[in-house]
Coordinates of C-alpha atoms in Angstrom, one line a residue:
Chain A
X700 CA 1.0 114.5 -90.6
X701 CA 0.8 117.0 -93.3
X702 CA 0.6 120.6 -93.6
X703 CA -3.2 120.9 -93.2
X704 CA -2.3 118.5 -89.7
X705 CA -4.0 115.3 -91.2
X706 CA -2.6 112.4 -91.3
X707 CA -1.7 110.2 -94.4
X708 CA -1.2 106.9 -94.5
X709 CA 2.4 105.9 -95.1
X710 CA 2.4 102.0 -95.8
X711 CA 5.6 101.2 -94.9
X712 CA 5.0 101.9 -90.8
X713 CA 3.9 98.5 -89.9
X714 CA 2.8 97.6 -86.9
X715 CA 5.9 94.6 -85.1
X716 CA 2.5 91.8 -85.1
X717 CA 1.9 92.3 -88.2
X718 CA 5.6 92.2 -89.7
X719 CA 6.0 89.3 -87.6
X720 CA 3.0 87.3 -89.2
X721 CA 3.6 88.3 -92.8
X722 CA 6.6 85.3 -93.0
X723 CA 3.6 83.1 -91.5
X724 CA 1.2 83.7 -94.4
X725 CA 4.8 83.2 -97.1
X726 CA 5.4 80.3 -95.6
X727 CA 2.3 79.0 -95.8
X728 CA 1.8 80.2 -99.1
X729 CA 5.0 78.4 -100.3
X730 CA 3.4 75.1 -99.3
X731 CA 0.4 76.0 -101.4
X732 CA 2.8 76.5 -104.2
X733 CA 4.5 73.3 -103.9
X734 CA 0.9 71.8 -103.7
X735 CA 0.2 73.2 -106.8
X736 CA -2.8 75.3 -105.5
X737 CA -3.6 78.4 -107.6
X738 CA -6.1 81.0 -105.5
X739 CA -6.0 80.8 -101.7
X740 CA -9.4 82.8 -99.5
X741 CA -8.8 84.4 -96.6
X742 CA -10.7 81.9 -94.2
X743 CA -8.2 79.0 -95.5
X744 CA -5.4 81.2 -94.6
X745 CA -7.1 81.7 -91.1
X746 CA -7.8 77.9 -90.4
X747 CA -4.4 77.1 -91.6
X748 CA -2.4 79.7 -89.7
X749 CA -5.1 80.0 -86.4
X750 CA -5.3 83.6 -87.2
X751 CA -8.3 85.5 -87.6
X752 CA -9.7 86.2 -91.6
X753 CA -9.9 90.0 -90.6
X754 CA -6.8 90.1 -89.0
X755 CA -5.3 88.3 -92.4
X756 CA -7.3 91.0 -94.6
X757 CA -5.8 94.1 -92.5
X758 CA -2.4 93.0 -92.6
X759 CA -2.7 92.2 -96.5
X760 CA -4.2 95.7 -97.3
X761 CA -1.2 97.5 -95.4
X762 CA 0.5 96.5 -98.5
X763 CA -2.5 97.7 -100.7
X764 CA -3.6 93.5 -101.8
X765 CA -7.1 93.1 -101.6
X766 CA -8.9 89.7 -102.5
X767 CA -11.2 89.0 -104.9
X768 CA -14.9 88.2 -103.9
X769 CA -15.4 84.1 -103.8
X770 CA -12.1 83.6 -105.2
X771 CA -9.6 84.6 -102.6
X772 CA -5.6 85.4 -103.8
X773 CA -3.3 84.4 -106.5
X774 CA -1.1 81.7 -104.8
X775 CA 1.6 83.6 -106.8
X776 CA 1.1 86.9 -107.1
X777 CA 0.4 87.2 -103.1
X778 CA 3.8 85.2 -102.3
X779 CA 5.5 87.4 -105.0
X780 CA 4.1 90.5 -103.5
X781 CA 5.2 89.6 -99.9
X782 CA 8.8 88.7 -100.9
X783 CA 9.1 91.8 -102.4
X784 CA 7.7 93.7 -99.6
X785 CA 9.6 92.4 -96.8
X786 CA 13.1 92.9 -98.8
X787 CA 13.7 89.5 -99.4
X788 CA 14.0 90.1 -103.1
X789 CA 16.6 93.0 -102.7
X790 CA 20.4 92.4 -101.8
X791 CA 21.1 93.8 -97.9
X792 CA 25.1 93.1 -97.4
X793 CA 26.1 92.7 -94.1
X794 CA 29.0 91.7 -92.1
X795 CA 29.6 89.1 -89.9
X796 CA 31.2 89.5 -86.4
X797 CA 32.7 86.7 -85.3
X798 CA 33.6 83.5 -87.2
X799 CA 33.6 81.1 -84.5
X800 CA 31.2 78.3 -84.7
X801 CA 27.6 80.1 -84.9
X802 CA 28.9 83.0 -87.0
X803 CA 31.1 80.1 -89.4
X804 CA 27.5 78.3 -89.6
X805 CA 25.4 81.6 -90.6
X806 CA 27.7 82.0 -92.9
X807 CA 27.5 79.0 -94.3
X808 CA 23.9 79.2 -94.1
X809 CA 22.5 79.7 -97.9
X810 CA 18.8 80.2 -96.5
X811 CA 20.0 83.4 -95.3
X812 CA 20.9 84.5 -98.8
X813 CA 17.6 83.3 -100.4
X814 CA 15.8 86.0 -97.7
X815 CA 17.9 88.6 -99.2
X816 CA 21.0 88.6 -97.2
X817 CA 24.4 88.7 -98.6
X818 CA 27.3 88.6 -95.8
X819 CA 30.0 90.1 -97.9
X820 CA 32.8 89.5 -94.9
X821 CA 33.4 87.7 -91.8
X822 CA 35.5 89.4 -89.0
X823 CA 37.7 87.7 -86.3
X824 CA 40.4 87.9 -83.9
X825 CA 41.2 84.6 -84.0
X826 CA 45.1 84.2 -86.3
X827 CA 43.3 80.3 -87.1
X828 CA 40.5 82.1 -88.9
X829 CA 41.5 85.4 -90.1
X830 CA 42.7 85.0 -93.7
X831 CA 40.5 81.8 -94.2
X832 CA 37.4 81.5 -96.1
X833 CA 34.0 79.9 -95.2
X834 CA 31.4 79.0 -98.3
X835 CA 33.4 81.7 -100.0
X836 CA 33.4 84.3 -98.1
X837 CA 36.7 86.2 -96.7
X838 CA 37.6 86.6 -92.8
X839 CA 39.1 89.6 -92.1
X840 CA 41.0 91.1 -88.7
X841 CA 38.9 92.9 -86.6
X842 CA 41.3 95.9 -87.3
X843 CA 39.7 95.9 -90.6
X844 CA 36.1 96.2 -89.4
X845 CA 35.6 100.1 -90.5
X846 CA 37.5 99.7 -93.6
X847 CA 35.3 96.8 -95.0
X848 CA 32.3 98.3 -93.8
X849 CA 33.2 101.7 -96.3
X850 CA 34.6 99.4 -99.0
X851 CA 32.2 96.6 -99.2
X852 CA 28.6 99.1 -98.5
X853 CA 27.6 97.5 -95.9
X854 CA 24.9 98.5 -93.7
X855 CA 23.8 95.1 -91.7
X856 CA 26.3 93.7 -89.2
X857 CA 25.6 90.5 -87.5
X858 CA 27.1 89.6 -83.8
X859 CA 28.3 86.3 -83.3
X860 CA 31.1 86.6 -81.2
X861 CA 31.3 85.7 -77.6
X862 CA 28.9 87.6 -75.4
X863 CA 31.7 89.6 -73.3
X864 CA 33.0 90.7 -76.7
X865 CA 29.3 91.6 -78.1
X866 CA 29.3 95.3 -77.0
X867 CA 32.6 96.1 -78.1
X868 CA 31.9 94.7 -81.3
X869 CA 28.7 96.9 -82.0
X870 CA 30.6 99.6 -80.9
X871 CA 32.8 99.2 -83.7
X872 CA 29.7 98.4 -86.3
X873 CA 28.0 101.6 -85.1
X874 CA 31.3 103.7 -85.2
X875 CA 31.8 102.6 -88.7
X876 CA 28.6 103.4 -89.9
X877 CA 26.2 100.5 -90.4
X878 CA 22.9 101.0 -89.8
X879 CA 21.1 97.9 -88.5
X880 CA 22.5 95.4 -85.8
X881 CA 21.5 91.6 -86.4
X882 CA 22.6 90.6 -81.9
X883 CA 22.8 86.6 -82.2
X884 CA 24.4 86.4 -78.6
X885 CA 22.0 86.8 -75.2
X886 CA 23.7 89.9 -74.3
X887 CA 21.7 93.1 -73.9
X888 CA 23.5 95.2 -76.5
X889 CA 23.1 98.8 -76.7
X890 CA 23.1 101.2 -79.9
X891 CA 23.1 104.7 -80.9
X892 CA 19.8 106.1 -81.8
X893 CA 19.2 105.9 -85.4
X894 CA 20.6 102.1 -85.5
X895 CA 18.1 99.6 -85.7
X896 CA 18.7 96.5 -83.4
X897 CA 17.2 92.9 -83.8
X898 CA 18.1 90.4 -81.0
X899 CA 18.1 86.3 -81.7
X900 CA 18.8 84.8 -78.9
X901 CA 18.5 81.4 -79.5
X902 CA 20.1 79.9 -76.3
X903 CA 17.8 82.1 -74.8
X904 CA 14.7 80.1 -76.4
X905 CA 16.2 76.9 -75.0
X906 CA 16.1 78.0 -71.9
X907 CA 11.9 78.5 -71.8
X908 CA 12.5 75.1 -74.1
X909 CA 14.0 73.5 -71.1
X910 CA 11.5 75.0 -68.7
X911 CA 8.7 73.8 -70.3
X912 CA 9.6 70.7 -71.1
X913 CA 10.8 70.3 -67.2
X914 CA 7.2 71.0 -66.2
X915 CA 5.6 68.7 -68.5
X916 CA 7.9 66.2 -67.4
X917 CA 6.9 66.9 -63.6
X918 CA 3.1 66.9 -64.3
X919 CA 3.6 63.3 -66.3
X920 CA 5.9 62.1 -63.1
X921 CA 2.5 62.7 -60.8
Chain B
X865 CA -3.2 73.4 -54.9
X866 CA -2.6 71.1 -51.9
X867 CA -5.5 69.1 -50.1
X868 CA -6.2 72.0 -47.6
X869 CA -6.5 74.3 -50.8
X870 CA -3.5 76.7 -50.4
X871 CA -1.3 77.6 -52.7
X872 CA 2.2 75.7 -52.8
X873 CA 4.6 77.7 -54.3
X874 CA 5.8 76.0 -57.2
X875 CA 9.8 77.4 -57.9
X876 CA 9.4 75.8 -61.6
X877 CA 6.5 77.3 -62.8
X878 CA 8.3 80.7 -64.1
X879 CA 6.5 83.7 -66.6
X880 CA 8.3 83.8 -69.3
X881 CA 9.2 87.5 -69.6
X882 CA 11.3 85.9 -66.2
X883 CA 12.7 83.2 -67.7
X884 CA 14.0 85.3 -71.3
X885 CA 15.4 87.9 -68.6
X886 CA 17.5 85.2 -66.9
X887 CA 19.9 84.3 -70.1
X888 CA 20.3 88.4 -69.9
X889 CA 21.8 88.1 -66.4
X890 CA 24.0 85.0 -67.0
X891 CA 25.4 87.1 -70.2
X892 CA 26.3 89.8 -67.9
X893 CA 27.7 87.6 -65.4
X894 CA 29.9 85.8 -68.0
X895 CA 31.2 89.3 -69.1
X896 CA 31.9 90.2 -65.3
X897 CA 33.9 87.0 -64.8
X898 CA 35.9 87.7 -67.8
X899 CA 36.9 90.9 -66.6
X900 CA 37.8 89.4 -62.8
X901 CA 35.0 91.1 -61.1
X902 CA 34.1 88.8 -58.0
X903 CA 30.9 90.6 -56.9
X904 CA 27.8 92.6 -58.0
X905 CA 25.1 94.3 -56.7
X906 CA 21.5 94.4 -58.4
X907 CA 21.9 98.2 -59.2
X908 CA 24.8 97.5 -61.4
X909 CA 23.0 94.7 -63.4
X910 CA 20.1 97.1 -63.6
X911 CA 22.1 99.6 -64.5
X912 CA 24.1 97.4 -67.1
X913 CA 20.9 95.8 -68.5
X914 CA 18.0 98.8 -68.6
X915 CA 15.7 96.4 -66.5
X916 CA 14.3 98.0 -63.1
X917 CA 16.5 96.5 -60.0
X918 CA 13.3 95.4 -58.1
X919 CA 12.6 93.3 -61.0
X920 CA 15.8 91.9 -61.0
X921 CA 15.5 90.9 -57.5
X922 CA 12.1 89.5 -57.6
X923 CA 13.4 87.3 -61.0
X924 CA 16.2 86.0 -58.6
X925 CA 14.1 85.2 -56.2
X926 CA 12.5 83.1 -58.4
X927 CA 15.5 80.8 -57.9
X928 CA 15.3 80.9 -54.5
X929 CA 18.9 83.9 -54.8
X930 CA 19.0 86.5 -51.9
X931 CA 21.3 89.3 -52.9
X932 CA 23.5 89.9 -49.4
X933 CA 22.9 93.8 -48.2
X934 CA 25.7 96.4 -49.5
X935 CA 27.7 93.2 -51.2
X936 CA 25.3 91.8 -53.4
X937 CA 25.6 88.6 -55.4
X938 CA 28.8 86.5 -56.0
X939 CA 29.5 86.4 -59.7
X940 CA 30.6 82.9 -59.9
X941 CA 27.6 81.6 -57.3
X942 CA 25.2 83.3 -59.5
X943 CA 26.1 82.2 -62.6
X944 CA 26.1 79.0 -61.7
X945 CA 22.7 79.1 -60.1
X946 CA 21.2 80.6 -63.0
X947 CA 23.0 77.7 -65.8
X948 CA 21.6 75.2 -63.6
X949 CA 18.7 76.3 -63.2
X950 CA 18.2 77.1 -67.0
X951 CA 18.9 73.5 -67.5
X952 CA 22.1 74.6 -69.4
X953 CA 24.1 72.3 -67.1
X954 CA 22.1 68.9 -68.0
X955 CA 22.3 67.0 -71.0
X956 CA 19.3 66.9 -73.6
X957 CA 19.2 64.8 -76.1
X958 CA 18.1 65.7 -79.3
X959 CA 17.0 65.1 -83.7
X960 CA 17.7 67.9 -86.4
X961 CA 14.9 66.8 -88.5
X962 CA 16.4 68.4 -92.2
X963 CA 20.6 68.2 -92.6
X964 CA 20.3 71.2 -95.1
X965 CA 22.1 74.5 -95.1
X966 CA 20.5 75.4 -91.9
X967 CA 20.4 72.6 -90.1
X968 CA 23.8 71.3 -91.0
X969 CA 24.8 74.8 -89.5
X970 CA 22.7 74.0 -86.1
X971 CA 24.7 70.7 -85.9
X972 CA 27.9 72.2 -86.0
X973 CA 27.4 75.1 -83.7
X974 CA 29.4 74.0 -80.7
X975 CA 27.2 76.5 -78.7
X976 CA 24.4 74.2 -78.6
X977 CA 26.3 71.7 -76.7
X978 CA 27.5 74.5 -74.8
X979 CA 24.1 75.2 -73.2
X980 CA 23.0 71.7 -73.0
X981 CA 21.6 70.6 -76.1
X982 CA 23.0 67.3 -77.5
X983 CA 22.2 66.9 -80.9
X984 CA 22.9 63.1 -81.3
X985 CA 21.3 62.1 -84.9
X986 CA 19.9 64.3 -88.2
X987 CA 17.5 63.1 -90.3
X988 CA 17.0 63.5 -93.9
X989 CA 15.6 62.2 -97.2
X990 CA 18.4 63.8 -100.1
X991 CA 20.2 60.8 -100.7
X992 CA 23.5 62.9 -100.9
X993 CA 23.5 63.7 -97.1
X994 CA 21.9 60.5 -95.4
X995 CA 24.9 58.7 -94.1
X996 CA 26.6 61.1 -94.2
X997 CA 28.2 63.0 -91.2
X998 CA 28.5 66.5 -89.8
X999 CA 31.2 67.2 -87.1
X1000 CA 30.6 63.5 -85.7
X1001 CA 26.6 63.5 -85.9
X1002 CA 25.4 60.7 -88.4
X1003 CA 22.8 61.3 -90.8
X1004 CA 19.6 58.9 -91.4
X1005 CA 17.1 58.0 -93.9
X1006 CA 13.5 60.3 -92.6
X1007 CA 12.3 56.8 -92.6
X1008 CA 14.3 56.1 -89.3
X1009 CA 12.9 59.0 -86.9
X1010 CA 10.7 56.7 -84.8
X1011 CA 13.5 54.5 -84.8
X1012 CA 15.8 57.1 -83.7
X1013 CA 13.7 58.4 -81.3
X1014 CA 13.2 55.6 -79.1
X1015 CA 16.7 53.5 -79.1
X1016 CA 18.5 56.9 -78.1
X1017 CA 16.1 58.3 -75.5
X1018 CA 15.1 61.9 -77.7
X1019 CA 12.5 64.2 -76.2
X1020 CA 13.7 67.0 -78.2
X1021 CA 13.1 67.4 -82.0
X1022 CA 14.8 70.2 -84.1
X1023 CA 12.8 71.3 -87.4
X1024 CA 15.1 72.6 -89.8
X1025 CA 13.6 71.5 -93.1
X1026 CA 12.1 73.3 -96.2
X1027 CA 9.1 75.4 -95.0
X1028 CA 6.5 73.2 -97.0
X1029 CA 7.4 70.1 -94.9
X1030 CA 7.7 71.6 -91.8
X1031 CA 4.3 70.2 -90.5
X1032 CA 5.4 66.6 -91.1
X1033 CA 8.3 66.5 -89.4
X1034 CA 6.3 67.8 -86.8
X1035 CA 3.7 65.1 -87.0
X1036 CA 6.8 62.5 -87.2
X1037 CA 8.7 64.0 -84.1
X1038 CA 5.1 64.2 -82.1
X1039 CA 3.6 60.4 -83.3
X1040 CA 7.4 59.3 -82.0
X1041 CA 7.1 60.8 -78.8
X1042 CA 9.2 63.6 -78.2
X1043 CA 8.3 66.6 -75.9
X1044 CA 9.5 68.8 -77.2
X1045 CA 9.7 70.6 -81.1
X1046 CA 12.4 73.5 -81.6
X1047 CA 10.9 75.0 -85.1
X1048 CA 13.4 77.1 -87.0
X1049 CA 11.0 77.4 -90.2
X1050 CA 8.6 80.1 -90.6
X1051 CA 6.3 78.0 -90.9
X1052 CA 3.1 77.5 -88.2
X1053 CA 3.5 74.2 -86.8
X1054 CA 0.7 72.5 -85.4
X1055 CA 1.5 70.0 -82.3
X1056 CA -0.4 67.9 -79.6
X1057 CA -1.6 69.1 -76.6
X1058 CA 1.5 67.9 -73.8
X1059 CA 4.7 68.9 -76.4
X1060 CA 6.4 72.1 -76.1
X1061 CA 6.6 74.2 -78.9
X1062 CA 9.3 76.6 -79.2
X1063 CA 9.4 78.9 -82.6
X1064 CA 12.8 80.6 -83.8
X1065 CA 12.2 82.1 -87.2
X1066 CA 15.6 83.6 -88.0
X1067 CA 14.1 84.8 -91.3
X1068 CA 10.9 86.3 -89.9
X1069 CA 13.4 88.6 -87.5
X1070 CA 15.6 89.5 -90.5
X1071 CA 12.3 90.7 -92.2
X1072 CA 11.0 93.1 -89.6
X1073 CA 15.1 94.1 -89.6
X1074 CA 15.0 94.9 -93.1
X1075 CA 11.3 97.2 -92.4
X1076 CA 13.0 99.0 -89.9
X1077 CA 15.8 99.7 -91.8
X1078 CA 13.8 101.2 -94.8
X1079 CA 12.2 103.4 -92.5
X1080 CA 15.5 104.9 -91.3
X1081 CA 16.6 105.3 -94.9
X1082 CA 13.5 106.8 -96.4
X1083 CA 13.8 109.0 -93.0
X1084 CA 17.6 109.7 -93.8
X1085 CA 16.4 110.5 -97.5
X1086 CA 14.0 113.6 -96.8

C-alpha cells in the first residue's frame, strides 16, 4: 500500500498457479515456433493447454501483454516476453552441492543453462571428485563452500548431496550468504527467513508414479 | 464396494498429500539410521518435519504401522515398511524417450535405480547418440520404441525430449502400451484415459525460484 493506504499493483507478486503455468504457455509456444505459426488467440492456447481463455488472459496481463482483437499474440514477441519475464534470459550463478551422480548429471545438464542458470562450482567431500571437472566446471572441498560463494557471486545453491547431509549443507549455503535454495533431495530442509526455498523431489514423484500405476494395475487384474 | 454395499478398506488407494509426505519420513529415517538412532517417536518426526504428529500417525496407519506407546517406531522396521510400500524395493522397468543433455543425465543418475526405477533402453533420432551407450544403457533409433516396449516388458516411459516433441513421444509410449509416462518437459502432455501421468518440470520450478528471488532483491533494494 501507499501513503494515501491504496494499493498499487506491483506486477512482479505473482500468484505460485500462475508462475507455475507461464512455462506451460512457453512451452507450447515454442512448438508453435518450430511449426512455423506466427499469431496464436487465446482460445487455441486454452484447447491446447486445457486451461481456461480467461484464465490465459489474466495470467498474460500480470505481465502487461494484451492480445489483439481477432488476431490473438505474436508467436514471438509473447515467447520473447515470457523468457524475459521469468529470468530465463538473465544469468543466475549458483552452486552445486554435491557432485555425486544427480548433482554430476545437473551439472552436466545444458538445458539448465539455456533457462538461465549458470552453476559456476560444484562442491564435494568426496577426495575422487574434489579437484575434478564435470562439462567444465570445477569441484571444490566443501571447506571452500563460503569462499566460492563470495568469490564467484553466487546467490542460488542447489542440494544434491545425500539426504542425511542436506541440512548441513544448507546450513552452510545460508551462512555464506546465498539467497535462494534449489532442495533436489526428499528431505524437509529448513532456511532462515529471507532465503527462498524450492524443493524437487523427484524420487518423491516416483513414489505417487508407483502408486498409481499399482492401482491401475490392480483394477486391470479384476 | 463389496456385494452387501460396505466399504472395504482399500490400503492402496492413498491421497496424495499422504503419499508426497511418506518419501519425507523415509528421508528422516535414513538420516536417523545414519546417526545410530534405533528408535523414534511420532513427536520427534513432527517435530523434525513441521507436519502435525496426528497426521503423521494417521499417514502411517495408512500402511497398516502402529507406533508402540512411549517407544514409538523402530527406525530400521519403518524404513523398510515405508521403501516397500513406496515400491522403492521392486524393480520397474523403464524407456528415456530423448538421450539429450537431460535425459543422458536421468540415465546416469544411480539414484534412480536406487529407488526402483530401471532404466533399461533410451531412445533417440540424432544419429550421433543412437547406438550409442550411457553408463551401460543402449541407445535406439525412435523408430524402435514399440519394439522396445514389448520384447523388454516396459510399463514406464520417461519423456525427456525437446519441448516441441514432447506430445509424440507421448503418443509413441501410450500406442505401445506403457502405463505409465514420467514427463520432465514443460510441456502439457496429453495421455489416454488408464496411463499415469506424472509431470516433473525442473525448469518450471527454477522459474518460480528465480520470481521469488527478485522479490527478495527488489525488497533488499528499498
Amino acid at each position: 500500500m501507499n501513503e494515501k493506504g491504496t494499493v498499487t499493483r506491483t506486477p512482479d507478486i505473482l500468484p505460485e498457479p500462475t508462475l507455475r503455468r507461464l512455462p506451460w504457455y512457453l512451452a507450447y509456444l515454442s512448438t508453435l515456433r518450430h511449426a512455423d505459426v506466427v499469431t496464436i488467440s487465446t482460445t487455441r492456447i486454452a484447447e491446447a493447454l486445457d486451461v481456461d481463455p480467461s484464465q490465459i488472459a489474466k495470467d498474460l496481463s500480470f505481465l502487461g501483454i494484451r492480445g489483439k482483437t481477432r488476431i490473438g499474440y505474436n508467436v514471438d514477441d509473447l515467447e520473447r516476453a515470457l523468457r524475459d519475464y521469468l529470468g530465463f534470459d538473465r544469468s543466475h550463478n549458483a552452486v552445486m552441492m554435491g557432485a555425486g551422480s544427480l548433482g554430476a548429471a545437473l551439472i552436466a545438464d545444458s538445458g539448465l543453462h539455456r533457462y538461465g542458470l549458470n552453476i559456476v562450482a560444484g562442491v564435494d567431500i568426496d577426495p575422487a571428485v574434489v579437484g575434478s571437472e564435470i562439462s567444465g566446471v570445477k569441484i571444490f572441498h566443501r571447506d571452500r563452500t563460503a569462499e566460492l560463494i563470495k568469490e564467484l557471486g553466487i546467490k542460488i545453491g542447489i542440494i544434491a548431496v545425500p539426504v542425511e547431509a542436506a541440512q548441513e549443507a544448507a546450513d552452510d549455503l545460508a551462512a555464506a550468504g546465498v539467497r535462494a535454495i534449489w532442495n533436489f533431495t526428499p528431505s524437509r530442509i529448513r532456511v532462515p527467513e529471507g532465503v527462498v526455498i524450492s524443493n524437487t523431489s523427484i524420487y518423491s514423484h516416483l513414489a505417487v508414479m508407483y502408486n498409481r500405476l499399482s492401482l491401475i494395475e490392480q483394477a486391470g487384474a479384476k
